[in-house]
Short mmCIF file of C-alpha atoms in Angstrom, two decimals:
data_model
loop_
_atom_site.label_atom_id
_atom_site.label_comp_id
_atom_site.label_asym_id
_atom_site.label_seq_id
_atom_site.Cartn_x
_atom_site.Cartn_y
_atom_site.Cartn_z
CA MET D 1 -70.87 -20.72 16.49
CA PRO D 2 -71.19 -23.75 15.04
CA ALA D 3 -69.71 -27.36 16.67
CA THR D 4 -67.46 -27.39 14.18
CA ASP D 5 -65.98 -24.05 15.34
CA PRO D 6 -61.97 -25.18 16.67
CA THR D 7 -62.49 -21.88 19.51
CA THR D 8 -65.85 -23.91 21.01
CA ASN D 9 -63.85 -26.68 22.76
CA SER D 10 -60.48 -25.92 22.53
CA ILE D 11 -58.11 -26.57 25.46
CA ALA D 12 -57.41 -22.70 25.39
CA ALA D 13 -61.01 -21.43 25.44
CA THR D 14 -61.71 -24.10 28.55
CA LEU D 15 -58.85 -22.64 30.69
CA ALA D 16 -59.28 -18.67 29.54
CA ALA D 17 -63.29 -19.53 30.84
CA PHE D 18 -61.81 -21.23 33.70
CA VAL D 19 -59.55 -18.40 35.00
CA ALA D 20 -62.11 -15.11 33.89
CA ASP D 21 -65.08 -17.01 35.49
CA THR D 22 -63.22 -18.18 38.91
CA PRO D 23 -64.65 -15.78 41.62
CA ASP D 24 -62.00 -14.92 44.43
CA ASP D 25 -64.48 -16.58 46.72
CA ALA D 26 -64.10 -19.49 44.86
CA ILE D 27 -60.36 -20.19 45.73
CA PRO D 28 -60.16 -22.47 48.99
CA ALA D 29 -59.23 -21.07 52.31
CA GLU D 30 -56.45 -22.99 52.80
CA VAL D 31 -54.90 -22.26 49.06
CA ARG D 32 -55.41 -17.99 49.34
CA THR D 33 -53.39 -18.96 52.64
CA ARG D 34 -50.79 -20.54 51.75
CA ALA D 35 -50.09 -18.60 48.41
CA PRO D 36 -48.24 -15.61 49.89
CA HIS D 37 -45.90 -17.97 51.37
CA HIS D 38 -45.13 -18.72 48.45
CA MET D 39 -45.14 -15.52 47.54
CA LEU D 40 -43.09 -14.50 50.19
CA ASP D 41 -40.72 -17.36 49.57
CA ALA D 42 -39.96 -15.63 46.03
CA VAL D 43 -39.32 -12.09 47.62
CA GLY D 44 -36.64 -13.79 49.53
CA ILE D 45 -35.22 -15.40 46.77
CA ALA D 46 -35.36 -12.28 44.52
CA LEU D 47 -33.34 -10.49 47.40
CA ALA D 48 -30.60 -12.81 47.81
CA SER D 49 -30.64 -12.44 44.15
CA THR D 50 -29.79 -8.94 44.18
CA ARG D 51 -26.07 -9.48 46.03
CA TYR D 52 -25.14 -11.14 42.56
CA ASP D 53 -23.69 -9.35 39.00
CA PHE D 54 -26.28 -10.62 37.06
CA ALA D 55 -29.01 -9.16 38.73
CA HIS D 56 -26.96 -5.30 38.48
CA LYS D 57 -26.01 -6.00 34.61
CA THR D 58 -30.00 -7.47 33.62
CA LEU D 59 -31.07 -4.05 35.99
CA THR D 60 -28.58 -1.74 33.99
CA ALA D 61 -29.55 -3.25 30.92
CA LEU D 62 -33.54 -3.25 30.91
CA ARG D 63 -33.01 0.59 32.72
CA GLY D 64 -31.16 1.46 29.31
CA LEU D 65 -33.48 0.57 27.17
CA ALA D 66 -36.66 2.30 28.50
CA GLY D 67 -35.78 3.92 31.71
CA GLU D 68 -36.85 4.52 34.71
CA GLY D 69 -40.93 3.83 35.37
CA PRO D 70 -43.52 3.22 38.08
CA VAL D 71 -43.08 -0.08 38.95
CA PRO D 72 -40.72 -1.36 42.08
CA VAL D 73 -37.34 -3.76 41.41
CA ILE D 74 -37.57 -6.18 44.50
CA GLY D 75 -34.81 -5.56 46.66
CA MET D 76 -32.66 -3.08 44.42
CA PRO D 77 -33.46 0.93 44.21
CA ALA D 78 -35.08 1.38 40.93
CA SER D 79 -38.75 1.34 39.26
CA LEU D 80 -39.32 0.14 35.92
CA PRO D 81 -41.94 0.16 33.51
CA ALA D 82 -44.40 -2.64 34.59
CA ARG D 83 -43.38 -5.29 31.98
CA ASP D 84 -39.46 -4.35 32.52
CA ALA D 85 -39.86 -4.55 36.26
CA ALA D 86 -41.83 -8.00 36.02
CA THR D 87 -38.62 -9.30 33.82
CA VAL D 88 -36.17 -8.32 36.03
CA ASN D 89 -38.03 -9.27 39.36
CA GLY D 90 -38.78 -12.39 37.88
CA LEU D 91 -35.13 -12.90 36.86
CA LEU D 92 -34.52 -12.44 40.62
CA CYS D 93 -37.05 -14.95 41.85
CA HIS D 94 -35.36 -17.41 39.80
CA GLY D 95 -31.63 -16.46 39.57
CA LEU D 96 -30.49 -18.82 42.00
CA ASP D 97 -32.66 -21.71 41.06
CA TYR D 98 -34.05 -22.02 44.56
CA ASP D 99 -37.71 -21.01 43.60
CA ASP D 100 -40.96 -23.53 43.84
CA THR D 101 -41.55 -26.16 41.51
CA HIS D 102 -44.21 -27.95 40.35
CA ILE D 103 -43.12 -31.10 40.04
CA GLY D 104 -45.68 -32.71 37.62
CA GLY D 105 -44.88 -29.71 35.14
CA VAL D 106 -41.45 -29.20 35.52
CA ILE D 107 -42.17 -25.39 36.35
CA HIS D 108 -41.04 -22.93 38.21
CA PRO D 109 -44.92 -20.89 38.47
CA THR D 110 -44.10 -18.11 40.55
CA ALA D 111 -41.08 -16.65 38.75
CA SER D 112 -43.51 -15.72 35.99
CA VAL D 113 -46.94 -15.12 37.65
CA MET D 114 -45.95 -13.11 40.66
CA PRO D 115 -43.61 -10.59 38.92
CA ALA D 116 -46.44 -10.34 36.71
CA VAL D 117 -48.82 -10.06 38.82
CA LEU D 118 -47.17 -7.51 41.30
CA SER D 119 -46.37 -4.93 37.77
CA ALA D 120 -50.24 -5.38 37.02
CA ALA D 121 -51.06 -4.64 40.64
CA ALA D 122 -48.72 -1.73 40.79
CA MET D 123 -50.42 -0.28 37.58
CA THR D 124 -54.03 -0.84 38.70
CA GLY D 125 -53.74 0.11 42.64
CA ALA D 126 -55.27 -3.46 43.38
CA ASP D 127 -56.24 -4.96 46.57
CA GLY D 128 -54.18 -7.43 48.21
CA ARG D 129 -57.10 -10.15 47.66
CA SER D 130 -57.48 -9.71 43.66
CA VAL D 131 -53.03 -9.82 44.11
CA VAL D 132 -53.52 -13.42 45.82
CA SER D 133 -56.64 -14.15 43.26
CA ALA D 134 -54.54 -13.50 40.24
CA TYR D 135 -51.40 -15.33 41.76
CA VAL D 136 -53.10 -18.57 42.63
CA LEU D 137 -55.03 -18.75 38.92
CA GLY D 138 -51.58 -17.90 37.14
CA VAL D 139 -50.23 -20.62 39.11
CA GLU D 140 -53.14 -22.54 38.28
CA VAL D 141 -52.95 -22.06 34.79
CA ALA D 142 -49.09 -22.72 34.19
CA ALA D 143 -49.02 -26.00 36.45
CA ARG D 144 -51.99 -27.59 34.92
CA LEU D 145 -50.01 -26.40 31.32
CA GLY D 146 -47.04 -27.72 32.37
CA ALA D 147 -48.26 -31.17 33.60
CA VAL D 148 -49.73 -31.52 29.86
CA ALA D 149 -46.22 -31.57 29.07
CA ARG D 150 -44.73 -34.40 31.30
CA GLY D 151 -41.48 -33.37 31.24
CA GLY D 152 -41.43 -33.02 27.35
CA PHE D 153 -40.02 -29.72 27.14
CA HIS D 154 -36.89 -30.42 28.82
CA GLN D 155 -36.73 -33.83 26.74
CA VAL D 156 -36.07 -31.71 23.62
CA GLY D 157 -34.18 -28.90 24.91
CA PHE D 158 -36.64 -26.30 26.23
CA HIS D 159 -37.09 -24.95 29.52
CA PRO D 160 -40.55 -25.10 30.46
CA THR D 161 -40.76 -22.28 32.94
CA GLY D 162 -39.98 -19.74 29.90
CA MET D 163 -42.28 -21.71 27.50
CA ILE D 164 -45.62 -22.12 29.72
CA GLY D 165 -45.03 -19.44 32.49
CA VAL D 166 -45.80 -16.70 30.28
CA PHE D 167 -49.59 -18.27 29.78
CA GLY D 168 -50.25 -18.01 34.05
CA CYS D 169 -49.83 -13.78 33.38
CA ARG D 170 -53.30 -12.56 33.17
CA TRP D 171 -54.58 -9.18 34.91
CA PRO D 172 -56.85 -8.80 36.29
CA PRO D 173 -58.77 -11.74 37.72
CA ALA D 174 -61.86 -12.00 37.11
CA GLY D 175 -64.03 -9.99 40.08
CA CYS D 176 -61.51 -6.98 40.05
CA SER D 177 -62.47 -3.92 38.94
CA ALA D 178 -58.66 -2.58 38.68
#
């Protein structure tokens, strides 16, 4: 490609290459150990959220749109299509607003990334190592993009988790054949 091609040095291309080219074993052991703690914290919040009306209304609405599917909803007697399960699970993880916050970007990365990773893993049969890798890399992307904005999303009336959390939702991670 010519040097004037905007994709050769774009932020998106650089960030995508970082995620695509990062093998599982490049993730530091301490990060790989800590990541499941954040994931379990989100599951705990999701379980607590199931006691609230918003959780049941959301599940009813999404179940009415696409019906049942193969991916479980955290803490509820339901399985939905992957997209809908990720949506409900994300709502549950963020529903009480006690989920993790990346202060630099004022974003709750786990609420976006983990439900997408869990849905993708359920659909592909991915192993735990691949799930943790996808989660870590997704959080890294969301946190980096959030940090660039430096709270600017809130200043113009947007919630960073909804605006950029989606960019951390990638599957499969590098090295995963699932």
